[in-house]
Amino acid sequence: MKNILLAGGAGYIGSHTAVELLESGYDVIIADNYSNSCPEAIKRVEEITGKSVKAYEVDIKDTAKLEKIFMENDIDAVIHFAGLKAVGESTQKPILYYRNNIDTTLSLLECMKKYNVNNIIFSSSATVYGEENPVPYTEEMNRGTCTNPYGWTKVMMEQILEDAAKADDKLSVVLLRYFNPIGAHESGRIGEDPQGIPNNLMPYVSQVAVGRREQLTIFGNDYDTPDGTCRRDYIHVVDLAKGHVKAIEYVLENDGVEVFNLGTGTPYSVTEIVSTFEKVNDIKVNHVYGARRAGDLPESYANADKALSVLGWKTEKNLADMCRDTWNWQKNNPNGYKN
Ligand code: NAD
Ligand code: UDP
């Protein structure tokens, strides 16, 4: 049995990945400081899978405390989800973002080196393609210019991991560039539970639908896109989680650095998201059109061919599934995990 350490594994993507790993026969250890999550998510992972998860409450920046986990467990691979991810907040608190996101990465790499753990998967983002690259994004494109500190932390962490692998033949690194994860596990027991006002589109839509927010503002309808609103590559979080299982198989068997886009390859506009959510769930989402949000690109979507050819992974769920499963989670947990 292989032990996989999920750093930041109590969060939205980490909890869904924990379910898929457990159901594929891996043992899962979670390290999280619960700064944007809660232990209840781990309990629900155990409830869904009927398997137990070893959990540590730890700030991953704290190398000495993190080391205890490496001492106590024979870890085969690390998946590094731990990070702050609110784009807007990162422009207000850049130091916090650089400190947290980069130091968690360095602490993990230091412990891995000391305890001879040679496999790491990193949660990167489509944001690293920056402003210059044309869509659809392919993995061999250069990283571009980001519009905010959050994006720069991802660029820097990719660089750090590449440099670490260059200096150490044994190290195997997989950089997963996520597009826009939405949806929830079909059980409705785990899902995205943002603190405060959601920054991202889908949790905002579902909180309007459930009555927690009055209306959605669609940021800009004067873009050079088919309906004037921005287009993104939305991916069901369970498809994304399954991509991590494939990436674990890959990272355990290979050396060096490999980059994969995890997206569907098909963009949808903000208006299409709202109308599909309304149709699939037979519920109204009050919305108005407002000004553009600073830093938003008109379009972002993947060429997802490499993940299919190398990992044998592709998405299986469509936009209707994403909207249905988001609503199933939201209506059963109107206040997230704080029920
Ligand atoms: P999330 O906030 O739900 O999960 C991140 C987890 O990391 C949380 O449980 C948080 O408590 C934990 N964490 C943060 N700093 C920590 C620290 N110093 N020590 C210990 N735990 C810490 O976010 P998510 O949506 O699950 O995203 C996971 C990763 O994927 C992040 O790195 C994020 O940047 C990246 N990503 C997310 C998206 C997205 O849209 N959700 C898109 C691209 C990339
Ligand atoms: N968006 C919006 N209203 C909101 C939140 C987001 O119109 O309240 C739009 C945003 O401008 C972007 C799309 O929805 O075009 C996806 O935004 P999100 O923040 O979810 O993802 P990202 O910008 O990181 O792709």
mmCIF file of C-alpha atoms and ligand atoms in Angstrom:
data_model
loop_
_atom_site.group_PDB
_atom_site.id
_atom_site.type_symbol
_atom_site.label_atom_id
_atom_site.label_comp_id
_atom_site.label_asym_id
_atom_site.label_seq_id
_atom_site.Cartn_x
_atom_site.Cartn_y
_atom_site.Cartn_z
ATOM 1 C CA MET A 1 0.000 0.000 0.000
ATOM 2 C CA LYS A 2 1.402 3.428 -0.998
ATOM 3 C CA ASN A 3 1.160 6.375 1.404
ATOM 4 C CA ILE A 4 0.313 9.705 -0.177
ATOM 5 C CA LEU A 5 0.716 12.910 1.856
ATOM 6 C CA LEU A 6 -1.813 15.563 0.877
ATOM 7 C CA ALA A 7 -0.503 18.955 2.009
ATOM 8 C CA GLY A 8 -3.614 21.147 2.218
ATOM 9 C CA GLY A 9 -5.701 18.018 1.741
ATOM 10 C CA ALA A 10 -8.706 19.219 3.776
ATOM 11 C CA GLY A 11 -9.486 21.870 1.152
ATOM 12 C CA TYR A 12 -11.799 21.754 -1.834
ATOM 13 C CA ILE A 13 -9.604 19.935 -4.359
ATOM 14 C CA GLY A 14 -7.637 18.011 -1.717
ATOM 15 C CA SER A 15 -10.735 16.450 -0.137
ATOM 16 C CA HIS A 16 -12.058 15.271 -3.512
ATOM 17 C CA THR A 17 -8.632 13.904 -4.411
ATOM 18 C CA ALA A 18 -8.482 12.083 -1.061
ATOM 19 C CA VAL A 19 -11.721 10.267 -1.948
ATOM 20 C CA GLU A 20 -10.436 9.174 -5.372
ATOM 21 C CA LEU A 21 -7.052 8.053 -3.979
ATOM 22 C CA LEU A 22 -8.681 6.049 -1.165
ATOM 23 C CA GLU A 23 -11.062 4.441 -3.647
ATOM 24 C CA SER A 24 -8.078 3.542 -5.849
ATOM 25 C CA GLY A 25 -6.367 1.730 -2.974
ATOM 26 C CA TYR A 26 -3.913 4.360 -1.719
ATOM 27 C CA ASP A 27 -3.485 5.345 1.927
ATOM 28 C CA VAL A 28 -3.917 9.045 2.555
ATOM 29 C CA ILE A 29 -2.299 11.308 5.143
ATOM 30 C CA ILE A 30 -3.538 14.900 5.339
ATOM 31 C CA ALA A 31 -1.550 17.861 6.687
ATOM 32 C CA ASP A 32 -3.533 21.084 6.941
ATOM 33 C CA ASN A 33 -3.693 24.137 9.192
ATOM 34 C CA TYR A 34 -7.421 24.563 8.406
ATOM 35 C CA SER A 35 -6.851 28.208 7.453
ATOM 36 C CA ASN A 36 -9.368 27.722 4.631
ATOM 37 C CA SER A 37 -10.985 24.393 5.549
ATOM 38 C CA CYS A 38 -12.076 22.325 8.536
ATOM 39 C CA PRO A 39 -11.625 18.825 9.985
ATOM 40 C CA GLU A 40 -15.272 18.055 9.137
ATOM 41 C CA ALA A 41 -14.277 17.737 5.464
ATOM 42 C CA ILE A 42 -11.896 14.896 6.395
ATOM 43 C CA LYS A 43 -14.605 13.158 8.436
ATOM 44 C CA ARG A 44 -16.841 13.265 5.389
ATOM 45 C CA VAL A 45 -14.110 11.844 3.167
ATOM 46 C CA GLU A 46 -13.951 8.932 5.622
ATOM 47 C CA GLU A 47 -17.734 8.630 5.597
ATOM 48 C CA ILE A 48 -17.895 8.518 1.756
ATOM 49 C CA THR A 49 -15.105 5.973 1.394
ATOM 50 C CA GLY A 50 -15.492 3.936 4.587
ATOM 51 C CA LYS A 51 -11.710 4.278 5.010
ATOM 52 C CA SER A 52 -9.713 6.171 7.586
ATOM 53 C CA VAL A 53 -7.404 9.103 6.981
ATOM 54 C CA LYS A 54 -4.523 10.077 9.232
ATOM 55 C CA ALA A 55 -4.773 13.840 9.751
ATOM 56 C CA TYR A 56 -2.284 16.332 11.190
ATOM 57 C CA GLU A 57 -3.095 19.927 12.076
ATOM 58 C CA VAL A 58 0.086 21.686 11.083
ATOM 59 C CA ASP A 59 1.266 24.844 9.412
ATOM 60 C CA ILE A 60 3.343 23.457 6.573
ATOM 61 C CA LYS A 61 5.659 26.494 6.692
ATOM 62 C CA ASP A 62 6.801 25.192 10.072
ATOM 63 C CA THR A 63 9.463 22.765 8.850
ATOM 64 C CA ALA A 64 10.168 21.336 12.323
ATOM 65 C CA LYS A 65 6.511 20.394 12.874
ATOM 66 C CA LEU A 66 6.137 19.143 9.311
ATOM 67 C CA GLU A 67 9.137 16.911 9.831
ATOM 68 C CA LYS A 68 7.266 14.959 12.494
ATOM 69 C CA ILE A 69 4.894 13.697 9.773
ATOM 70 C CA PHE A 70 7.799 12.484 7.653
ATOM 71 C CA MET A 71 9.347 10.848 10.713
ATOM 72 C CA GLU A 72 6.168 8.998 11.644
ATOM 73 C CA ASN A 73 5.102 7.853 8.164
ATOM 74 C CA ASP A 74 6.722 6.105 5.259
ATOM 75 C CA ILE A 75 5.600 8.530 2.552
ATOM 76 C CA ASP A 76 5.769 7.552 -1.121
ATOM 77 C CA ALA A 77 4.583 10.805 -2.682
ATOM 78 C CA VAL A 78 3.401 14.282 -1.769
ATOM 79 C CA ILE A 79 0.614 16.271 -3.391
ATOM 80 C CA HIS A 80 1.055 19.952 -2.593
ATOM 81 C CA PHE A 81 -2.343 21.682 -2.475
ATOM 82 C CA ALA A 82 -1.510 23.948 0.471
ATOM 83 C CA GLY A 83 -1.724 27.551 -0.537
ATOM 84 C CA LEU A 84 -3.650 30.772 -0.374
ATOM 85 C CA LYS A 85 -5.634 31.237 -3.564
ATOM 86 C CA ALA A 86 -7.716 34.421 -3.554
ATOM 87 C CA VAL A 87 -6.465 36.514 -6.460
ATOM 88 C CA GLY A 88 -7.913 39.818 -5.185
ATOM 89 C CA GLU A 89 -6.618 39.293 -1.652
ATOM 90 C CA SER A 90 -3.168 38.539 -3.054
ATOM 91 C CA THR A 91 -2.965 42.051 -4.490
ATOM 92 C CA GLN A 92 -3.827 43.493 -1.034
ATOM 93 C CA LYS A 93 -1.572 41.134 0.938
ATOM 94 C CA PRO A 94 1.252 40.124 -1.393
ATOM 95 C CA ILE A 95 3.761 39.388 1.385
ATOM 96 C CA LEU A 96 1.341 36.983 3.073
ATOM 97 C CA TYR A 97 0.867 35.171 -0.249
ATOM 98 C CA TYR A 98 4.559 34.947 -1.103
ATOM 99 C CA ARG A 99 5.413 33.846 2.455
ATOM 100 C CA ASN A 100 2.725 31.202 2.690
ATOM 101 C CA ASN A 101 2.821 29.751 -0.804
ATOM 102 C CA ILE A 102 6.571 29.707 -1.278
ATOM 103 C CA ASP A 103 7.529 28.678 2.257
ATOM 104 C CA THR A 104 5.113 25.727 2.234
ATOM 105 C CA THR A 105 6.822 24.538 -0.952
ATOM 106 C CA LEU A 106 10.317 24.962 0.477
ATOM 107 C CA SER A 107 9.426 23.198 3.756
ATOM 108 C CA LEU A 108 7.973 20.257 1.864
ATOM 109 C CA LEU A 109 11.031 19.994 -0.381
ATOM 110 C CA GLU A 110 13.386 20.160 2.618
ATOM 111 C CA CYS A 111 11.544 17.387 4.452
ATOM 112 C CA MET A 112 11.295 15.290 1.309
ATOM 113 C CA LYS A 113 15.046 15.549 0.776
ATOM 114 C CA LYS A 114 15.816 14.663 4.402
ATOM 115 C CA TYR A 115 13.490 11.640 4.428
ATOM 116 C CA ASN A 116 14.274 10.472 0.905
ATOM 117 C CA VAL A 117 10.783 11.085 -0.487
ATOM 118 C CA ASN A 118 11.257 11.658 -4.197
ATOM 119 C CA ASN A 119 7.849 12.244 -5.721
ATOM 120 C CA ILE A 120 5.804 15.428 -5.691
ATOM 121 C CA ILE A 121 2.741 16.671 -7.533
ATOM 122 C CA PHE A 122 2.098 20.392 -7.431
ATOM 123 C CA SER A 123 -1.221 22.239 -7.759
ATOM 124 C CA SER A 124 -0.364 24.817 -10.346
ATOM 125 C CA SER A 125 -2.755 26.891 -12.374
ATOM 126 C CA ALA A 126 -3.600 28.016 -15.891
ATOM 127 C CA THR A 127 -2.761 31.480 -14.590
ATOM 128 C CA VAL A 128 0.956 30.763 -15.254
ATOM 129 C CA TYR A 129 0.297 31.092 -19.001
ATOM 130 C CA GLY A 130 -0.068 34.804 -18.285
ATOM 131 C CA GLU A 131 -1.282 37.505 -20.600
ATOM 132 C CA GLU A 132 0.798 36.795 -23.694
ATOM 133 C CA ASN A 133 0.022 33.227 -24.672
ATOM 134 C CA PRO A 134 -2.802 32.529 -27.127
ATOM 135 C CA VAL A 135 -5.581 30.066 -26.273
ATOM 136 C CA PRO A 136 -5.795 27.107 -26.201
ATOM 137 C CA TYR A 137 -2.798 26.791 -23.888
ATOM 138 C CA THR A 138 -0.311 23.990 -24.471
ATOM 139 C CA GLU A 139 2.233 22.816 -21.923
ATOM 140 C CA GLU A 140 5.315 23.731 -23.930
ATOM 141 C CA MET A 141 4.386 27.438 -24.002
ATOM 142 C CA ASN A 142 6.587 29.645 -21.842
ATOM 143 C CA ARG A 143 5.173 30.857 -18.585
ATOM 144 C CA GLY A 144 3.836 34.372 -19.145
ATOM 145 C CA THR A 145 3.318 37.605 -17.257
ATOM 146 C CA CYS A 146 0.826 37.256 -14.417
ATOM 147 C CA THR A 147 -1.556 40.011 -13.395
ATOM 148 C CA ASN A 148 -1.392 39.386 -9.623
ATOM 149 C CA PRO A 149 0.861 38.052 -6.805
ATOM 150 C CA TYR A 150 -1.128 34.789 -6.524
ATOM 151 C CA GLY A 151 -0.224 33.970 -10.120
ATOM 152 C CA TRP A 152 3.401 34.908 -9.542
ATOM 153 C CA THR A 153 3.599 32.541 -6.560
ATOM 154 C CA LYS A 154 2.552 29.713 -8.917
ATOM 155 C CA VAL A 155 5.177 30.754 -11.482
ATOM 156 C CA MET A 156 7.839 30.902 -8.773
ATOM 157 C CA MET A 157 6.865 27.573 -7.231
ATOM 158 C CA GLU A 158 7.009 25.875 -10.635
ATOM 159 C CA GLN A 159 10.510 27.325 -11.058
ATOM 160 C CA ILE A 160 11.584 26.187 -7.576
ATOM 161 C CA LEU A 161 10.368 22.643 -8.261
ATOM 162 C CA GLU A 162 12.091 22.548 -11.652
ATOM 163 C CA ASP A 163 15.362 23.748 -10.120
ATOM 164 C CA ALA A 164 15.091 21.177 -7.317
ATOM 165 C CA ALA A 165 14.575 18.408 -9.890
ATOM 166 C CA LYS A 166 17.512 19.640 -11.997
ATOM 167 C CA ALA A 167 19.773 19.337 -8.961
ATOM 168 C CA ASP A 168 18.494 15.922 -7.886
ATOM 169 C CA ASP A 169 18.198 13.053 -10.357
ATOM 170 C CA LYS A 170 15.974 11.082 -8.013
ATOM 171 C CA LEU A 171 13.313 13.779 -7.746
ATOM 172 C CA SER A 172 10.158 13.337 -9.823
ATOM 173 C CA VAL A 173 7.926 16.387 -10.200
ATOM 174 C CA VAL A 174 4.532 16.694 -11.855
ATOM 175 C CA LEU A 175 3.148 20.197 -12.311
ATOM 176 C CA LEU A 176 -0.624 20.076 -12.778
ATOM 177 C CA ARG A 177 -2.039 23.259 -14.280
ATOM 178 C CA TYR A 178 -5.675 23.327 -13.252
ATOM 179 C CA PHE A 179 -8.209 25.284 -15.244
ATOM 180 C CA ASN A 180 -11.458 26.225 -13.414
ATOM 181 C CA PRO A 181 -12.575 23.505 -10.989
ATOM 182 C CA ILE A 182 -16.253 23.590 -10.051
ATOM 183 C CA GLY A 183 -18.840 21.002 -8.958
ATOM 184 C CA ALA A 184 -18.789 18.673 -5.999
ATOM 185 C CA HIS A 185 -18.799 14.994 -5.128
ATOM 186 C CA GLU A 186 -22.087 13.462 -6.254
ATOM 187 C CA SER A 187 -22.899 12.450 -2.658
ATOM 188 C CA GLY A 188 -23.314 16.148 -1.819
ATOM 189 C CA ARG A 189 -21.226 15.561 1.339
ATOM 190 C CA ILE A 190 -18.086 17.443 0.275
ATOM 191 C CA GLY A 191 -17.777 20.561 -1.853
ATOM 192 C CA GLU A 192 -16.375 24.055 -2.090
ATOM 193 C CA ASP A 193 -16.895 26.064 1.100
ATOM 194 C CA PRO A 194 -15.363 29.523 0.660
ATOM 195 C CA GLN A 195 -15.017 31.737 3.730
ATOM 196 C CA GLY A 196 -16.769 35.109 3.424
ATOM 197 C CA ILE A 197 -17.789 36.539 0.058
ATOM 198 C CA PRO A 198 -16.846 34.096 -2.718
ATOM 199 C CA ASN A 199 -14.276 35.314 -5.220
ATOM 200 C CA ASN A 200 -15.025 32.663 -7.793
ATOM 201 C CA LEU A 201 -17.993 32.486 -10.091
ATOM 202 C CA MET A 202 -19.596 29.127 -9.269
ATOM 203 C CA PRO A 203 -19.755 29.445 -5.465
ATOM 204 C CA TYR A 204 -21.190 32.940 -5.975
ATOM 205 C CA VAL A 205 -23.855 31.577 -8.343
ATOM 206 C CA SER A 206 -24.823 28.809 -5.921
ATOM 207 C CA GLN A 207 -24.926 31.182 -2.914
ATOM 208 C CA VAL A 208 -27.279 33.476 -4.841
ATOM 209 C CA ALA A 209 -29.433 30.462 -5.718
ATOM 210 C CA VAL A 210 -29.598 29.345 -2.073
ATOM 211 C CA GLY A 211 -30.445 32.874 -0.884
ATOM 212 C CA ARG A 212 -27.182 33.709 0.906
ATOM 213 C CA ARG A 213 -26.386 36.538 -1.574
ATOM 214 C CA GLU A 214 -28.808 38.870 -3.319
ATOM 215 C CA GLN A 215 -27.477 38.856 -6.857
ATOM 216 C CA LEU A 216 -24.525 37.969 -9.013
ATOM 217 C CA THR A 217 -22.660 40.685 -10.836
ATOM 218 C CA ILE A 218 -21.325 39.463 -14.160
ATOM 219 C CA PHE A 219 -18.024 41.230 -14.588
ATOM 220 C CA GLY A 220 -18.126 42.720 -18.083
ATOM 221 C CA ASN A 221 -20.161 41.914 -21.199
ATOM 222 C CA ASP A 222 -18.093 43.912 -23.658
ATOM 223 C CA TYR A 223 -15.261 41.419 -24.209
ATOM 224 C CA ASP A 224 -14.338 40.214 -27.672
ATOM 225 C CA THR A 225 -16.035 36.843 -27.117
ATOM 226 C CA PRO A 226 -19.189 35.321 -28.660
ATOM 227 C CA ASP A 227 -21.585 36.767 -26.046
ATOM 228 C CA GLY A 228 -19.304 39.485 -24.640
ATOM 229 C CA THR A 229 -18.648 37.718 -21.304
ATOM 230 C CA CYS A 230 -15.382 35.955 -20.398
ATOM 231 C CA ARG A 231 -14.890 32.312 -21.302
ATOM 232 C CA ARG A 232 -13.205 29.731 -19.051
ATOM 233 C CA ASP A 233 -12.449 26.014 -19.114
ATOM 234 C CA TYR A 234 -14.605 24.729 -16.229
ATOM 235 C CA ILE A 235 -13.699 21.246 -15.037
ATOM 236 C CA HIS A 236 -15.640 19.005 -12.640
ATOM 237 C CA VAL A 237 -13.650 18.658 -9.407
ATOM 238 C CA VAL A 238 -14.137 14.866 -9.456
ATOM 239 C CA ASP A 239 -12.582 14.667 -12.948
ATOM 240 C CA LEU A 240 -9.757 16.840 -11.619
ATOM 241 C CA ALA A 241 -9.341 14.552 -8.598
ATOM 242 C CA LYS A 242 -9.148 11.511 -10.895
ATOM 243 C CA GLY A 243 -6.418 13.318 -12.827
ATOM 244 C CA HIS A 244 -4.386 13.306 -9.599
ATOM 245 C CA VAL A 245 -4.695 9.526 -9.306
ATOM 246 C CA LYS A 246 -3.281 9.206 -12.843
ATOM 247 C CA ALA A 247 -0.559 11.719 -11.980
ATOM 248 C CA ILE A 248 0.368 9.702 -8.868
ATOM 249 C CA GLU A 249 0.812 6.567 -10.994
ATOM 250 C CA TYR A 250 2.995 8.622 -13.337
ATOM 251 C CA VAL A 251 5.121 10.367 -10.709
ATOM 252 C CA LEU A 252 5.872 7.094 -8.924
ATOM 253 C CA GLU A 253 7.227 5.555 -12.123
ATOM 254 C CA ASN A 254 9.128 8.450 -13.716
ATOM 255 C CA ASP A 255 11.893 10.939 -12.947
ATOM 256 C CA GLY A 256 12.335 14.567 -13.944
ATOM 257 C CA VAL A 257 9.668 17.215 -14.433
ATOM 258 C CA GLU A 258 6.453 16.857 -16.399
ATOM 259 C CA VAL A 259 3.688 19.435 -16.881
ATOM 260 C CA PHE A 260 0.040 18.642 -17.593
ATOM 261 C CA ASN A 261 -2.958 20.826 -18.245
ATOM 262 C CA LEU A 262 -6.018 19.520 -16.438
ATOM 263 C CA GLY A 263 -8.983 20.982 -18.269
ATOM 264 C CA THR A 264 -11.713 19.919 -20.682
ATOM 265 C CA GLY A 265 -10.512 21.960 -23.651
ATOM 266 C CA THR A 266 -13.975 23.514 -24.058
ATOM 267 C CA PRO A 267 -14.645 27.063 -22.858
ATOM 268 C CA TYR A 268 -17.983 28.344 -21.558
ATOM 269 C CA SER A 269 -18.973 31.954 -20.999
ATOM 270 C CA VAL A 270 -20.196 33.414 -17.717
ATOM 271 C CA THR A 271 -23.666 33.782 -19.245
ATOM 272 C CA GLU A 272 -23.657 30.120 -20.309
ATOM 273 C CA ILE A 273 -22.722 29.072 -16.762
ATOM 274 C CA VAL A 274 -25.601 31.045 -15.270
ATOM 275 C CA SER A 275 -28.155 29.838 -17.825
ATOM 276 C CA THR A 276 -27.055 26.180 -17.557
ATOM 277 C CA PHE A 277 -27.187 26.343 -13.748
ATOM 278 C CA GLU A 278 -30.721 27.795 -13.933
ATOM 279 C CA LYS A 279 -31.915 25.234 -16.464
ATOM 280 C CA VAL A 280 -30.409 22.095 -14.934
ATOM 281 C CA ASN A 281 -31.519 22.969 -11.410
ATOM 282 C CA ASP A 282 -34.764 24.733 -12.303
ATOM 283 C CA ILE A 283 -33.856 27.704 -10.126
ATOM 284 C CA LYS A 284 -33.406 31.407 -10.772
ATOM 285 C CA VAL A 285 -30.033 33.107 -10.297
ATOM 286 C CA ASN A 286 -30.555 36.884 -10.032
ATOM 287 C CA HIS A 287 -27.834 38.649 -11.933
ATOM 288 C CA VAL A 288 -26.817 41.998 -13.355
ATOM 289 C CA TYR A 289 -24.071 43.012 -15.745
ATOM 290 C CA GLY A 290 -21.354 45.189 -14.228
ATOM 291 C CA ALA A 291 -17.902 46.539 -14.990
ATOM 292 C CA ARG A 292 -14.982 44.326 -15.926
ATOM 293 C CA ARG A 293 -12.894 42.947 -13.050
ATOM 294 C CA ALA A 294 -9.281 44.136 -13.143
ATOM 295 C CA GLY A 295 -6.860 41.488 -14.376
ATOM 296 C CA ASP A 296 -9.442 39.179 -16.032
ATOM 297 C CA LEU A 297 -8.439 37.702 -19.366
ATOM 298 C CA PRO A 298 -11.210 37.378 -21.995
ATOM 299 C CA GLU A 299 -10.521 33.677 -22.509
ATOM 300 C CA SER A 300 -8.619 30.865 -20.829
ATOM 301 C CA TYR A 301 -8.860 27.239 -21.917
ATOM 302 C CA ALA A 302 -6.673 24.212 -22.262
ATOM 303 C CA ASN A 303 -5.413 22.011 -24.975
ATOM 304 C CA ALA A 304 -5.894 18.825 -22.931
ATOM 305 C CA ASP A 305 -4.262 16.396 -25.396
ATOM 306 C CA LYS A 306 -1.092 15.723 -23.405
ATOM 307 C CA ALA A 307 -2.893 14.454 -20.289
ATOM 308 C CA LEU A 308 -4.825 12.041 -22.517
ATOM 309 C CA SER A 309 -1.821 10.765 -24.458
ATOM 310 C CA VAL A 310 0.616 10.479 -21.524
ATOM 311 C CA LEU A 311 -1.615 9.878 -18.492
ATOM 312 C CA GLY A 312 -4.581 8.291 -20.251
ATOM 313 C CA TRP A 313 -6.842 10.851 -18.522
ATOM 314 C CA LYS A 314 -9.684 12.893 -19.862
ATOM 315 C CA THR A 315 -12.732 14.510 -18.366
ATOM 316 C CA GLU A 316 -15.957 12.518 -18.233
ATOM 317 C CA LYS A 317 -18.430 15.013 -16.809
ATOM 318 C CA ASN A 318 -20.162 17.830 -18.661
ATOM 319 C CA LEU A 319 -21.310 21.300 -17.672
ATOM 320 C CA ALA A 320 -24.773 20.041 -16.664
ATOM 321 C CA ASP A 321 -23.114 17.569 -14.236
ATOM 322 C CA MET A 322 -20.994 20.390 -12.808
ATOM 323 C CA CYS A 323 -24.041 22.633 -12.249
ATOM 324 C CA ARG A 324 -26.170 19.805 -10.814
ATOM 325 C CA ASP A 325 -23.493 18.612 -8.389
ATOM 326 C CA THR A 326 -22.660 22.150 -7.241
ATOM 327 C CA TRP A 327 -26.314 22.732 -6.417
ATOM 328 C CA ASN A 328 -26.705 19.338 -4.734
ATOM 329 C CA TRP A 329 -23.829 20.268 -2.384
ATOM 330 C CA GLN A 330 -25.038 23.844 -1.836
ATOM 331 C CA LYS A 331 -28.696 23.051 -1.147
ATOM 332 C CA ASN A 332 -27.821 20.239 1.264
ATOM 333 C CA ASN A 333 -25.165 22.377 2.987
ATOM 334 C CA PRO A 334 -26.453 25.964 2.696
ATOM 335 C CA ASN A 335 -23.791 27.151 5.129
ATOM 336 C CA GLY A 336 -21.076 24.836 3.898
ATOM 337 C CA TYR A 337 -19.580 22.619 6.602
ATOM 338 C CA LYS A 338 -21.031 24.856 9.349
ATOM 339 C CA ASN A 339 -24.407 23.100 9.444
HETATM 340 P P1 NAD B 1 -8.470 25.389 -0.632
HETATM 341 O O1 NAD B 1 -8.221 26.713 0.007
HETATM 342 O O2 NAD B 1 -9.818 24.791 -0.485
HETATM 343 O O3 NAD B 1 -7.386 24.326 -0.139
HETATM 344 C C1 NAD B 1 -6.087 24.701 0.241
HETATM 345 C C2 NAD B 1 -5.823 24.066 1.594
HETATM 346 O O4 NAD B 1 -4.509 24.419 2.021
HETATM 347 C C3 NAD B 1 -6.801 24.555 2.680
HETATM 348 O O5 NAD B 1 -7.327 23.424 3.324
HETATM 349 C C4 NAD B 1 -5.929 25.392 3.607
HETATM 350 O O6 NAD B 1 -6.382 25.333 4.943
HETATM 351 C C5 NAD B 1 -4.567 24.731 3.411
HETATM 352 N N1 NAD B 1 -3.414 25.596 3.700
HETATM 353 C C6 NAD B 1 -3.118 26.822 3.194
HETATM 354 N N2 NAD B 1 -1.958 27.264 3.712
HETATM 355 C C7 NAD B 1 -1.505 26.283 4.555
HETATM 356 C C8 NAD B 1 -0.366 26.164 5.393
HETATM 357 N N3 NAD B 1 0.545 27.138 5.489
HETATM 358 N N4 NAD B 1 -0.227 25.036 6.118
HETATM 359 C C9 NAD B 1 -1.152 24.054 6.054
HETATM 360 N N5 NAD B 1 -2.257 24.113 5.267
HETATM 361 C C10 NAD B 1 -2.417 25.232 4.538
HETATM 362 O O7 NAD B 1 -8.100 25.554 -2.180
HETATM 363 P P2 NAD B 1 -8.350 24.540 -3.368
HETATM 364 O O8 NAD B 1 -9.328 25.173 -4.288
HETATM 365 O O9 NAD B 1 -8.553 23.180 -2.865
HETATM 366 O O10 NAD B 1 -6.938 24.647 -4.090
HETATM 367 C C11 NAD B 1 -5.882 23.755 -3.826
HETATM 368 C C12 NAD B 1 -4.658 24.203 -4.587
HETATM 369 O O11 NAD B 1 -4.978 24.292 -5.976
HETATM 370 C C13 NAD B 1 -4.157 25.602 -4.197
HETATM 371 O O12 NAD B 1 -2.754 25.594 -4.209
HETATM 372 C C14 NAD B 1 -4.680 26.486 -5.286
HETATM 373 O O13 NAD B 1 -3.887 27.614 -5.499
HETATM 374 C C15 NAD B 1 -4.614 25.555 -6.495
HETATM 375 N N6 NAD B 1 -5.554 25.930 -7.541
HETATM 376 C C16 NAD B 1 -6.868 26.081 -7.247
HETATM 377 C C17 NAD B 1 -7.749 26.478 -8.234
HETATM 378 C C18 NAD B 1 -9.211 26.704 -7.907
HETATM 379 O O14 NAD B 1 -9.895 27.380 -8.683
HETATM 380 N N7 NAD B 1 -9.748 26.154 -6.827
HETATM 381 C C19 NAD B 1 -7.293 26.706 -9.537
HETATM 382 C C20 NAD B 1 -5.932 26.516 -9.812
HETATM 383 C C21 NAD B 1 -5.066 26.116 -8.804
HETATM 384 N N1 UDP B 2 -17.076 36.281 -12.508
HETATM 385 C C1 UDP B 2 -18.200 37.095 -12.506
HETATM 386 N N2 UDP B 2 -18.781 37.401 -11.310
HETATM 387 C C2 UDP B 2 -18.303 36.937 -10.111
HETATM 388 C C3 UDP B 2 -17.155 36.098 -10.125
HETATM 389 C C4 UDP B 2 -16.573 35.803 -11.337
HETATM 390 O O1 UDP B 2 -18.660 37.538 -13.566
HETATM 391 O O2 UDP B 2 -18.866 37.273 -9.056
HETATM 392 C C5 UDP B 2 -16.438 35.946 -13.791
HETATM 393 C C6 UDP B 2 -15.000 36.410 -13.895
HETATM 394 O O3 UDP B 2 -14.948 37.725 -14.389
HETATM 395 C C7 UDP B 2 -14.427 35.393 -14.874
HETATM 396 C C8 UDP B 2 -15.240 34.121 -14.618
HETATM 397 O O4 UDP B 2 -16.414 34.556 -13.908
HETATM 398 O O5 UDP B 2 -14.676 35.818 -16.180
HETATM 399 C C9 UDP B 2 -14.494 33.092 -13.767
HETATM 400 O O6 UDP B 2 -14.021 33.769 -12.612
HETATM 401 P P1 UDP B 2 -13.331 32.969 -11.412
HETATM 402 O O7 UDP B 2 -12.896 34.008 -10.413
HETATM 403 O O8 UDP B 2 -14.226 31.891 -10.955
HETATM 404 O O9 UDP B 2 -12.093 32.276 -12.110
HETATM 405 P P2 UDP B 2 -10.798 32.897 -12.834
HETATM 406 O O10 UDP B 2 -10.979 34.356 -12.987
HETATM 407 O O11 UDP B 2 -9.686 32.546 -11.935
HETATM 408 O O12 UDP B 2 -10.721 32.208 -14.146
#
